[in-house]
Coordinates of C-alpha atoms in Angstrom, one line a residue:
X1 CA 106.0 74.2 -13.7
X2 CA 104.3 70.8 -13.5
X3 CA 105.1 70.7 -9.7
X4 CA 103.7 74.0 -9.3
X5 CA 100.4 73.0 -10.9
X6 CA 100.1 70.1 -8.9
X7 CA 100.8 71.9 -5.6
X8 CA 98.1 74.4 -6.8
X9 CA 95.6 71.7 -7.6
X10 CA 96.1 70.2 -4.2
X11 CA 95.5 73.5 -2.4
X12 CA 92.3 74.1 -4.2
X13 CA 91.0 70.7 -3.5
X14 CA 91.7 71.2 0.2
X15 CA 90.2 74.7 -0.1
X16 CA 86.9 73.1 -1.4
X17 CA 86.7 70.5 1.2
X18 CA 87.2 72.7 4.0
X19 CA 84.3 75.0 2.6
X20 CA 82.0 72.0 2.2
X21 CA 82.6 70.9 5.9
X22 CA 82.2 74.6 7.1
X23 CA 78.9 74.8 5.3
X24 CA 77.7 71.6 6.7
X25 CA 78.8 72.4 10.1
X26 CA 77.1 76.0 9.7
X27 CA 73.7 74.6 8.6
X28 CA 73.4 71.5 10.7
X29 CA 75.6 72.2 13.9
X30 CA 76.2 75.8 14.4
X31 CA 73.3 77.2 16.8
X32 CA 73.3 80.5 14.6
X33 CA 72.6 78.6 11.4
X34 CA 69.0 79.6 10.0
X35 CA 68.0 75.8 9.3
X36 CA 68.9 75.0 12.9
X37 CA 67.0 77.9 14.3
X38 CA 63.9 77.1 12.2
X39 CA 64.1 73.4 13.2
X40 CA 64.4 74.1 16.9
X41 CA 61.7 76.6 16.9
X42 CA 59.1 74.4 15.1
X43 CA 60.0 71.3 17.2
X44 CA 59.4 73.4 20.4
X45 CA 56.0 74.5 18.9
X46 CA 55.2 70.9 18.0
X47 CA 55.9 69.7 21.3
X48 CA 54.0 72.3 23.1
X49 CA 51.0 71.1 20.9
X50 CA 51.5 67.5 21.7
X51 CA 50.9 68.3 25.2
X52 CA 47.7 70.0 24.9
X53 CA 44.8 67.4 25.0
X54 CA 40.9 67.4 25.6
X55 CA 38.9 64.6 27.0
X56 CA 37.3 62.3 24.5
X57 CA 33.8 63.0 23.2
X58 CA 31.1 60.7 24.2
X59 CA 30.9 59.3 20.7
X60 CA 34.6 58.1 21.0
X61 CA 33.9 56.8 24.7
X62 CA 30.7 54.9 23.6
X63 CA 32.3 53.5 20.5
X64 CA 31.9 49.4 20.6
X65 CA 34.8 47.7 21.7
X66 CA 33.6 44.3 21.2
X67 CA 31.1 42.4 18.8
X68 CA 28.6 42.1 21.8
X69 CA 28.6 45.9 22.3
X70 CA 27.0 46.4 18.7
X71 CA 23.3 46.5 19.4
X72 CA 20.7 45.3 17.1
X73 CA 22.9 43.9 14.3
X74 CA 23.2 40.2 15.4
X75 CA 22.4 38.9 12.0
X76 CA 24.3 41.4 10.1
X77 CA 27.6 40.8 12.2
X78 CA 27.2 37.1 11.9
X79 CA 27.1 37.6 8.1
X80 CA 30.2 39.7 8.2
X81 CA 32.1 37.3 10.4
X82 CA 31.1 34.4 7.9
X83 CA 32.5 36.7 5.1
X84 CA 35.8 37.8 6.5
X85 CA 36.8 35.1 9.0
X86 CA 36.9 32.1 6.8
X87 CA 40.1 30.8 5.2
X88 CA 39.1 32.5 2.1
X89 CA 37.8 36.0 3.1
X90 CA 35.2 37.8 0.6
X91 CA 35.0 41.4 -0.4
X92 CA 31.8 42.8 1.1
X93 CA 29.3 45.6 0.7
X94 CA 27.3 46.5 3.9
X95 CA 23.9 48.4 3.3
X96 CA 22.2 50.3 6.1
X97 CA 21.2 53.6 7.4
X98 CA 23.7 55.9 9.0
X99 CA 24.8 55.5 12.6
X100 CA 24.0 51.9 13.2
X101 CA 27.5 50.5 13.5
X102 CA 28.7 49.4 10.0
X103 CA 32.3 50.9 10.4
X104 CA 32.6 49.6 14.1
X105 CA 31.4 46.1 13.1
X106 CA 33.9 45.9 10.2
X107 CA 36.9 47.1 12.3
X108 CA 36.0 44.6 15.4
X109 CA 35.5 41.7 12.9
X110 CA 39.0 42.3 11.6
X111 CA 40.3 42.2 15.2
X112 CA 38.7 38.9 15.8
X113 CA 40.0 37.5 12.5
X114 CA 43.3 38.1 13.5
X115 CA 42.8 35.7 16.6
X116 CA 41.8 32.9 14.4
X117 CA 44.7 30.5 13.2
X118 CA 43.1 29.8 9.9
X119 CA 42.5 33.5 8.9
X120 CA 44.9 34.8 6.4
X121 CA 44.7 38.2 8.5
X122 CA 47.7 38.5 10.7
X123 CA 48.7 40.7 13.6
X124 CA 50.1 43.2 11.1
X125 CA 46.9 43.4 9.0
X126 CA 45.8 47.0 9.1
X127 CA 42.1 48.4 8.7
X128 CA 42.6 51.4 6.4
X129 CA 39.5 53.6 6.4
X130 CA 38.6 56.2 3.8
X131 CA 35.6 58.4 2.7
X132 CA 34.5 57.9 -0.7
X133 CA 33.1 61.5 -0.8
X134 CA 36.5 63.0 -0.3
X135 CA 38.1 61.1 -3.2
X136 CA 37.7 63.1 -6.4
X137 CA 38.8 62.0 -9.9
X138 CA 42.0 63.7 -11.1
X139 CA 42.1 63.4 -14.9
X140 CA 45.6 64.4 -14.9
X141 CA 46.6 61.5 -12.7
X142 CA 49.0 63.7 -10.6
X143 CA 47.4 62.6 -7.4
X144 CA 45.2 59.7 -6.7
X145 CA 44.9 58.8 -2.9
X146 CA 43.1 55.7 -3.6
X147 CA 44.9 53.9 -6.2
X148 CA 48.2 55.6 -6.1
X149 CA 49.9 57.9 -8.6
X150 CA 53.5 58.6 -10.3
X151 CA 55.1 62.1 -9.5
X152 CA 56.9 62.9 -12.7
X153 CA 59.9 65.1 -12.3
X154 CA 58.2 68.1 -14.2
X155 CA 55.5 68.2 -11.2
X156 CA 57.7 66.8 -8.1
X157 CA 60.4 69.4 -8.5
X158 CA 63.6 69.3 -6.7
X159 CA 64.8 66.3 -4.9
X160 CA 67.4 63.4 -5.6
X161 CA 65.0 61.7 -8.0
X162 CA 63.5 64.8 -9.4
X163 CA 66.9 66.4 -10.2
X164 CA 67.8 63.1 -11.9
X165 CA 64.7 63.0 -14.1
X166 CA 63.4 59.9 -12.5
X167 CA 59.6 59.4 -12.1
X168 CA 58.6 58.8 -8.6
X169 CA 55.7 56.3 -7.8
X170 CA 53.6 57.2 -4.9
X171 CA 51.4 54.3 -3.2
X172 CA 47.6 54.9 -2.6
X173 CA 45.6 53.3 0.2
X174 CA 45.0 50.2 -1.7
X175 CA 48.8 49.4 -1.2
X176 CA 48.7 50.7 2.4
X177 CA 45.8 48.1 3.0
X178 CA 47.9 45.5 1.6
X179 CA 47.5 42.3 3.8
X180 CA 44.4 43.9 5.5
X181 CA 41.0 45.5 5.0
X182 CA 40.4 48.5 3.1
X183 CA 37.1 50.1 4.2
X184 CA 35.4 52.5 1.9
X185 CA 32.5 54.6 3.5
X186 CA 29.9 55.6 1.4
X187 CA 31.3 53.4 -1.6
X188 CA 28.3 54.5 -3.6
X189 CA 29.6 58.2 -4.1
X190 CA 32.8 56.9 -6.0
X191 CA 33.2 58.6 -9.4
X192 CA 32.9 56.0 -12.1
X193 CA 36.4 56.2 -13.5
X194 CA 37.9 55.8 -9.8
X195 CA 35.4 52.8 -9.3
X196 CA 36.6 51.2 -12.6
X197 CA 40.3 51.6 -11.5
X198 CA 39.3 50.1 -8.1
X199 CA 37.8 47.1 -9.9
X200 CA 40.9 46.6 -11.9
X201 CA 43.0 46.5 -8.6
X202 CA 40.5 44.0 -7.2
X203 CA 41.2 41.6 -10.2
X204 CA 45.0 42.0 -10.4
X205 CA 45.5 42.5 -6.4
X206 CA 48.2 45.0 -7.6
X207 CA 48.6 48.5 -8.9
X208 CA 50.4 49.0 -12.2
X209 CA 51.7 52.4 -13.2
X210 CA 52.8 54.0 -16.4
X211 CA 55.0 57.3 -17.0
X212 CA 56.4 58.7 -20.0
X213 CA 59.2 59.8 -18.0
X214 CA 60.2 56.2 -17.1
X215 CA 63.4 54.9 -18.8
X216 CA 64.4 51.1 -17.7
X217 CA 67.8 51.8 -19.1
X218 CA 68.5 55.0 -17.3
X219 CA 71.4 54.3 -15.0
X220 CA 70.0 56.9 -12.4
X221 CA 66.7 54.8 -11.9
X222 CA 66.8 53.0 -8.5
X223 CA 66.2 49.3 -8.6
X224 CA 63.0 49.6 -6.4
X225 CA 61.6 52.0 -8.8
X226 CA 62.3 49.7 -11.7
X227 CA 60.7 47.0 -9.7
X228 CA 57.4 48.9 -9.2
X229 CA 57.2 49.9 -13.0
X230 CA 57.9 46.3 -14.2
X231 CA 55.8 44.3 -11.5
X232 CA 53.5 46.7 -9.9
X233 CA 52.9 47.6 -6.3
X234 CA 51.1 45.0 -4.2
X235 CA 47.5 45.5 -3.1
X236 CA 46.0 42.3 -1.8
X237 CA 43.4 43.3 0.5
X238 CA 39.8 42.7 1.3
X239 CA 37.4 45.4 0.3
X240 CA 34.6 46.4 2.8
X241 CA 32.4 49.2 1.5
X242 CA 29.7 50.6 3.4
X243 CA 26.7 52.6 1.9
X244 CA 23.3 54.3 2.9
X245 CA 22.1 53.6 -0.8
X246 CA 19.8 50.8 -1.9
X247 CA 21.7 48.1 -3.9
X248 CA 20.1 49.1 -7.3
X249 CA 21.8 52.4 -6.9
X250 CA 25.1 50.7 -7.1
X251 CA 27.0 49.5 -10.4
X252 CA 26.5 45.8 -10.9
X253 CA 30.1 45.5 -11.7
X254 CA 31.1 46.2 -8.0
X255 CA 28.2 44.4 -6.6
X256 CA 29.0 41.1 -8.5
X257 CA 32.4 41.0 -6.9
X258 CA 31.2 41.6 -3.2
X259 CA 29.1 39.7 -0.8
X260 CA 26.0 41.9 0.2
X261 CA 25.1 42.3 3.8
X262 CA 22.3 44.2 5.3
X263 CA 22.3 46.1 8.7
X264 CA 18.9 47.2 9.6
X265 CA 17.6 50.3 11.4
X266 CA 17.5 50.2 15.2
X267 CA 14.1 49.8 17.1
X268 CA 13.1 52.2 19.9
X269 CA 14.1 49.8 22.5
X270 CA 17.5 49.3 21.1
X271 CA 18.0 53.0 21.0
X272 CA 17.1 53.1 24.6
X273 CA 19.7 50.3 25.4
X274 CA 22.5 52.5 23.5
X275 CA 21.5 55.5 25.5
X276 CA 21.4 53.9 28.7
X277 CA 24.9 52.3 27.9
X278 CA 26.4 55.8 27.0
X279 CA 25.0 57.3 30.2
X280 CA 26.8 54.7 32.3
X281 CA 30.0 55.3 30.4
X282 CA 30.2 58.9 31.6
X283 CA 29.1 57.9 35.0
X284 CA 25.7 59.6 34.9
X285 CA 22.3 58.1 36.0
X286 CA 19.4 58.5 33.7
X287 CA 15.5 58.3 34.5
X288 CA 13.5 55.6 32.7
X289 CA 11.1 58.4 31.5
X290 CA 14.1 60.0 29.9
X291 CA 15.3 57.0 28.3
X292 CA 11.9 56.2 26.8
X293 CA 11.8 59.6 25.4
X294 CA 15.2 59.2 23.7
X295 CA 14.1 55.9 22.0
X296 CA 10.8 57.7 20.9
X297 CA 12.8 60.6 19.1
X298 CA 16.0 59.1 18.0
X299 CA 16.5 56.7 14.9
X300 CA 20.4 56.0 15.1
X301 CA 23.1 55.4 17.4
X302 CA 24.7 58.8 16.8
X303 CA 21.6 60.8 17.3
X304 CA 21.0 58.9 20.7
X305 CA 24.5 59.6 22.0
X306 CA 24.4 63.3 20.9
X307 CA 21.2 63.7 22.7
X308 CA 22.7 62.0 26.0
X309 CA 26.0 64.1 25.6
X310 CA 23.9 67.4 25.5
X311 CA 21.4 66.4 28.3
X312 CA 24.4 65.5 30.7
X313 CA 25.8 69.0 29.9
X314 CA 22.7 70.5 31.1
X315 CA 22.6 68.3 34.3
X316 CA 26.2 69.1 35.1
X317 CA 25.7 72.9 34.8
X318 CA 22.8 72.4 37.5
X319 CA 25.1 70.3 39.6
X320 CA 23.3 67.0 39.0
X321 CA 24.7 63.5 38.2
X322 CA 21.3 62.2 36.9
X323 CA 19.5 63.0 33.4
X324 CA 16.0 63.5 33.9
X325 CA 13.2 63.7 31.5
X326 CA 13.2 67.5 31.3
X327 CA 16.8 67.6 30.0
X328 CA 15.9 65.2 27.1
X329 CA 12.8 67.2 26.3
X330 CA 14.8 70.5 26.2
X331 CA 17.4 68.8 23.9
X332 CA 14.7 67.5 21.7
X333 CA 12.9 70.7 21.4
X334 CA 16.2 72.7 21.0
X335 CA 17.4 70.3 18.2
X336 CA 14.1 70.1 16.5
X337 CA 14.0 66.3 16.5
X338 CA 10.8 64.4 15.0
X339 CA 9.2 61.5 16.8
X340 CA 9.9 58.3 15.0
X341 CA 6.7 57.0 13.2
X342 CA 5.5 53.6 15.0
X343 CA 2.6 52.4 13.0
X344 CA 0.4 50.0 14.7
X345 CA -2.3 47.4 13.5
X346 CA -5.8 49.0 13.6
X347 CA -7.6 47.2 16.6
X348 CA -11.1 48.2 15.4
X349 CA -12.1 46.2 12.2
X350 CA -13.5 48.6 9.5
X351 CA -15.0 47.6 6.2
X352 CA -12.6 48.2 3.2
X353 CA -9.7 48.8 5.6
X354 CA -6.9 46.2 5.4
X355 CA -3.2 46.1 6.7
X356 CA -0.6 45.2 4.1
X357 CA 3.2 44.8 4.4
X358 CA 5.9 46.3 2.5
X359 CA 9.6 46.9 2.5
X360 CA 11.6 50.1 1.9
X361 CA 15.3 51.3 1.9
X362 CA 17.7 48.7 2.7
X363 CA 15.2 45.8 3.3
X364 CA 13.4 47.5 6.2
X365 CA 9.9 46.2 6.9
X366 CA 6.7 48.4 7.3
X367 CA 2.9 48.0 7.4
X368 CA 0.9 49.5 4.4
X369 CA -2.6 50.5 5.2
X370 CA -5.1 50.2 2.1
X371 CA -8.7 51.6 2.3
X372 CA -11.4 51.3 -0.4
X373 CA -14.9 52.8 -0.8
X374 CA -17.3 51.4 -3.6
X375 CA -20.9 52.2 -4.6
X376 CA -23.3 50.6 -7.1
X377 CA -24.3 53.0 -9.9
X378 CA -26.4 52.9 -12.8
X379 CA -25.7 50.8 -15.8
X380 CA -22.2 51.0 -17.3
X381 CA -21.0 54.3 -15.2
X382 CA -18.5 52.5 -13.2
X383 CA -15.3 54.4 -12.4
X384 CA -12.0 53.5 -10.9
X385 CA -10.0 56.0 -8.6
X386 CA -6.5 55.3 -7.1
X387 CA -4.9 57.8 -4.8
X388 CA -2.0 58.2 -2.2
X389 CA 0.6 56.6 -4.4
X390 CA 3.7 58.1 -5.8
X391 CA 3.2 57.8 -9.7
X392 CA 6.9 58.2 -10.3
X393 CA 10.1 57.8 -8.3
X394 CA 13.3 59.3 -9.4
X395 CA 16.7 58.0 -8.2
X396 CA 20.0 60.0 -8.5
X397 CA 23.2 58.1 -9.1
X398 CA 26.5 59.5 -10.4
X399 CA 24.6 62.1 -12.3
X400 CA 22.4 59.6 -13.9
X401 CA 18.6 59.8 -13.2
X402 CA 16.7 56.7 -13.0
X403 CA 12.8 57.1 -12.9
X404 CA 10.6 54.2 -11.6
X405 CA 7.1 54.3 -12.4
X406 CA 4.5 52.9 -9.6
X407 CA 2.6 49.7 -10.6
X408 CA -0.1 50.2 -7.9
X409 CA -2.8 51.4 -10.2
X410 CA -1.9 48.4 -12.6
X411 CA -2.1 46.0 -9.6
X412 CA -5.6 47.4 -8.7
X413 CA -6.9 46.8 -12.3
X414 CA -5.3 43.2 -12.3
X415 CA -7.3 42.6 -8.9
X416 CA -10.6 44.0 -10.7
X417 CA -9.9 41.5 -13.6
X418 CA -9.3 38.6 -10.9
X419 CA -12.7 39.4 -9.2
X420 CA -14.6 39.7 -12.2
X421 CA -13.1 36.3 -13.7
X422 CA -13.6 34.4 -10.3
X423 CA -16.4 35.9 -8.6
X424 CA -18.4 37.4 -11.5
X425 CA -18.2 41.1 -10.5
X426 CA -19.2 43.7 -13.0
X427 CA -17.1 46.7 -12.3
X428 CA -18.6 48.5 -15.1
X429 CA -21.4 49.5 -12.7
X430 CA -19.5 49.9 -9.6
X431 CA -17.6 53.3 -8.5
X432 CA -14.4 52.1 -6.7
X433 CA -12.1 54.4 -4.8
X434 CA -8.8 52.6 -3.6
X435 CA -6.4 54.8 -1.2
X436 CA -2.9 53.9 -0.2
X437 CA -2.4 55.6 3.0
X438 CA 0.8 57.3 3.8
X439 CA 1.8 58.7 0.2
X440 CA 4.8 56.7 0.1
X441 CA 6.4 54.8 -3.1
X442 CA 4.4 51.7 -3.6
X443 CA 5.6 48.9 -5.9
X444 CA 2.1 47.3 -6.4
X445 CA 2.4 43.6 -7.0
X446 CA 3.2 42.5 -3.7
X447 CA 0.1 44.5 -2.4
X448 CA -2.2 42.4 -4.6
X449 CA -3.9 40.1 -2.0
X450 CA -4.3 43.2 0.2
X451 CA -6.2 45.0 -2.6
X452 CA -8.5 42.0 -3.2
X453 CA -9.4 41.9 0.5
X454 CA -9.8 45.6 0.8
X455 CA -12.2 45.6 -2.2
X456 CA -14.3 42.5 -1.2
X457 CA -14.7 44.0 2.2
X458 CA -15.8 47.5 0.9
X459 CA -18.0 45.8 -1.7
X460 CA -20.0 43.5 0.5
X461 CA -19.5 45.9 3.7
X462 CA -18.1 43.1 5.7
X463 CA -15.1 44.2 8.2
X464 CA -11.9 42.5 7.8
X465 CA -10.6 40.3 10.9
X466 CA -8.7 42.7 13.0
X467 CA -4.7 42.2 13.6
X468 CA -4.3 40.6 10.5
X469 CA -1.6 41.7 8.0
X470 CA -0.5 40.2 4.6
X471 CA 1.6 40.1 1.5
X472 CA 1.4 38.5 -1.8
X473 CA 1.2 39.0 -5.4
X474 CA -2.3 37.7 -7.0
X475 CA -2.3 36.4 -10.5
X476 CA -5.2 36.8 -12.8
X477 CA -6.3 33.1 -12.2
X478 CA -6.3 33.9 -8.4
X479 CA -3.2 32.1 -7.5
X480 CA -1.0 33.7 -4.8
X481 CA 2.7 34.4 -6.1
X482 CA 5.7 34.9 -4.0
X483 CA 7.2 38.2 -3.2
X484 CA 10.4 39.6 -1.9
X485 CA 11.5 40.8 1.8
X486 CA 9.1 38.4 3.6
X487 CA 11.4 38.1 6.7
X488 CA 11.4 41.9 7.1
X489 CA 7.7 42.2 6.6
X490 CA 6.9 39.6 9.1
X491 CA 9.1 41.5 11.7
X492 CA 7.4 44.6 11.0
X493 CA 4.0 43.1 11.4
X494 CA 4.9 41.5 14.7
X495 CA 6.3 45.1 16.0
X496 CA 2.8 46.6 14.7
X497 CA 1.0 44.3 16.9
X498 CA -0.2 41.6 14.3
X499 CA -1.3 38.4 15.5
X500 CA -1.9 36.6 11.9
X501 CA 0.2 37.2 9.1
X502 CA -0.6 35.9 5.5
X503 CA 2.3 35.1 3.0
X504 CA 2.5 33.3 -0.1
X505 CA 3.1 29.5 0.3
X506 CA 6.3 29.6 -2.0
X507 CA 7.9 32.1 0.5
X508 CA 7.4 29.9 3.6
X509 CA 10.5 28.6 5.5
X510 CA 10.6 26.2 8.3
X511 CA 12.2 28.6 10.5
X512 CA 8.8 30.8 10.3
X513 CA 7.4 27.8 12.6
X514 CA 9.5 29.1 15.6
X515 CA 7.8 32.5 15.6
X516 CA 5.8 32.6 18.8
X517 CA 4.6 36.3 18.5
X518 CA 2.1 35.6 15.7
X519 CA 0.6 32.9 13.4
X520 CA 1.9 32.6 10.1
X521 CA -0.5 31.5 7.2
X522 CA 1.0 30.3 4.1
X523 CA -1.6 30.4 1.2
X524 CA -1.7 29.5 -2.6
X525 CA -4.9 31.0 -3.8
X526 CA -7.1 34.0 -3.2
X527 CA -9.9 31.7 -1.5
X528 CA -7.6 30.7 1.2
X529 CA -7.0 34.5 1.8
X530 CA -10.5 35.4 2.0
X531 CA -11.4 32.4 4.3
X532 CA -8.7 33.6 6.8
X533 CA -9.7 37.4 6.8
X534 CA -13.5 36.9 6.8
X535 CA -14.1 33.3 8.0
X536 CA -14.9 30.0 6.5
X537 CA -18.4 30.5 5.3
X538 CA -17.4 33.9 3.6
X539 CA -17.5 32.6 0.2
X540 CA -21.1 31.3 0.4
X541 CA -21.9 34.8 1.8
X542 CA -20.4 36.5 -1.0
X543 CA -22.2 34.4 -3.7
X544 CA -25.3 35.2 -2.1
X545 CA -24.5 38.9 -1.6
X546 CA -23.3 38.9 -5.3
X547 CA -27.0 37.7 -6.5
X548 CA -28.5 40.4 -4.7
X549 CA -26.1 42.7 -6.4
X550 CA -27.1 41.2 -9.6
X551 CA -30.7 41.9 -8.8
X552 CA -30.1 45.5 -8.1
X553 CA -28.2 45.6 -11.6
X554 CA -31.3 44.4 -13.3
X555 CA -33.5 46.7 -11.6
X556 CA -31.3 49.8 -12.4
X557 CA -31.4 48.7 -16.1

């Protein structure tokens, strides 16, 4: 009886092994198996798709291949090399308008760092790029492409770990960038909770996971899963964030951990250089008039390359290998491009009209024109009118609204106090209208000396010396105080055609002495400003005219 049972058991075991072997052969080897047939069909389709390819678009062909190919960002690139190519590289945030080379510069700087013996970046260091606008916060924590997540058995379904009830950690891009650079485009768009998680990773240089399904005593849990839960996943990288926002729109917590680098907007001549290079790379000639037109209408590299690409298509359809002015004109009209505003210094002096300097966006300099009109009225009927300013500016950031009120009118009132205090002006009997041309947000204090000169020029009907631009805050006592963005303002003044630039003495740097395009005046009080703008004898003239005005006041009374 026992022998019979043993024989039956052996027969049953043999049958099971044969059945398993036949099934394995059926699904993986037999050509008639459904899995094999599906795999063969899909691989055939995949290989067919791989054989299909198009030519590269011009944006790919013209992408910078070396640091010298990045046009107009010499200072920004130098700062990026200093931050990332040292023995102790830093986290970086790059500010700047779109299409000026922020991503390309970061990628090329990493390639350069790999060649340096002292750099911690090695040949295996990766450049992992992700767009912050595509990262959305998942409050369930099921999927987090940035930080990583844990796929619990209830969600991950079947599989060797799922069937065993073991949670499965999934690395995010912070781990994939381990040992390299994580580039986050538009980092200002990150959800606040995702931003806080990222800050934690930057501090720990690891990613730690938690799961209610994790049991360290479970024999089914693999050792690598236990190690991940106990020690975390490595995430030692350098963050390079890029944004088109202003610094004040980013959270202070991320800014304090990063070196801030500013890339500037491209000038018309630099756009022309990019356009000419793009045409050469596709073996097309381009007329000088066409190049000039591209620089006049395009503001960044992407716009420029898109215009050249479309214009080359028009030339090709007509059997030409040269892009002419008519091709560019058609593209500009069809694309509804607007000509860039190139403000220039007023060549003809006018009473009350003065050129100031300002900054906007990511430390971009520009000229700011201010004009004043004044009239002597009867006793105590004076009036102040300030126009052309944006009273309130609203900034949206992560569902928060910040309202910033203009201080321009306050600055005009401050200047009136200065003139009353120093030059005995009685504004109770003067109608004064100050207009800020352009209708742009004006901070106010940095336009202090510009407002002084404009009002004095208007009151005494004396034109301001032409080709002079200025910036500086003025105190009630008449002292000229330092302001921000002076280097960008000087650059804007030179581009606008200024021959003389007035800045506060406390803002002066020795490097400004190397500037050949214009003369830099560093002043400490308002008397120096007036002497530069009107001449050395102007103060005596003002005193004389002021006495005449007081005589008029007396007659009016």
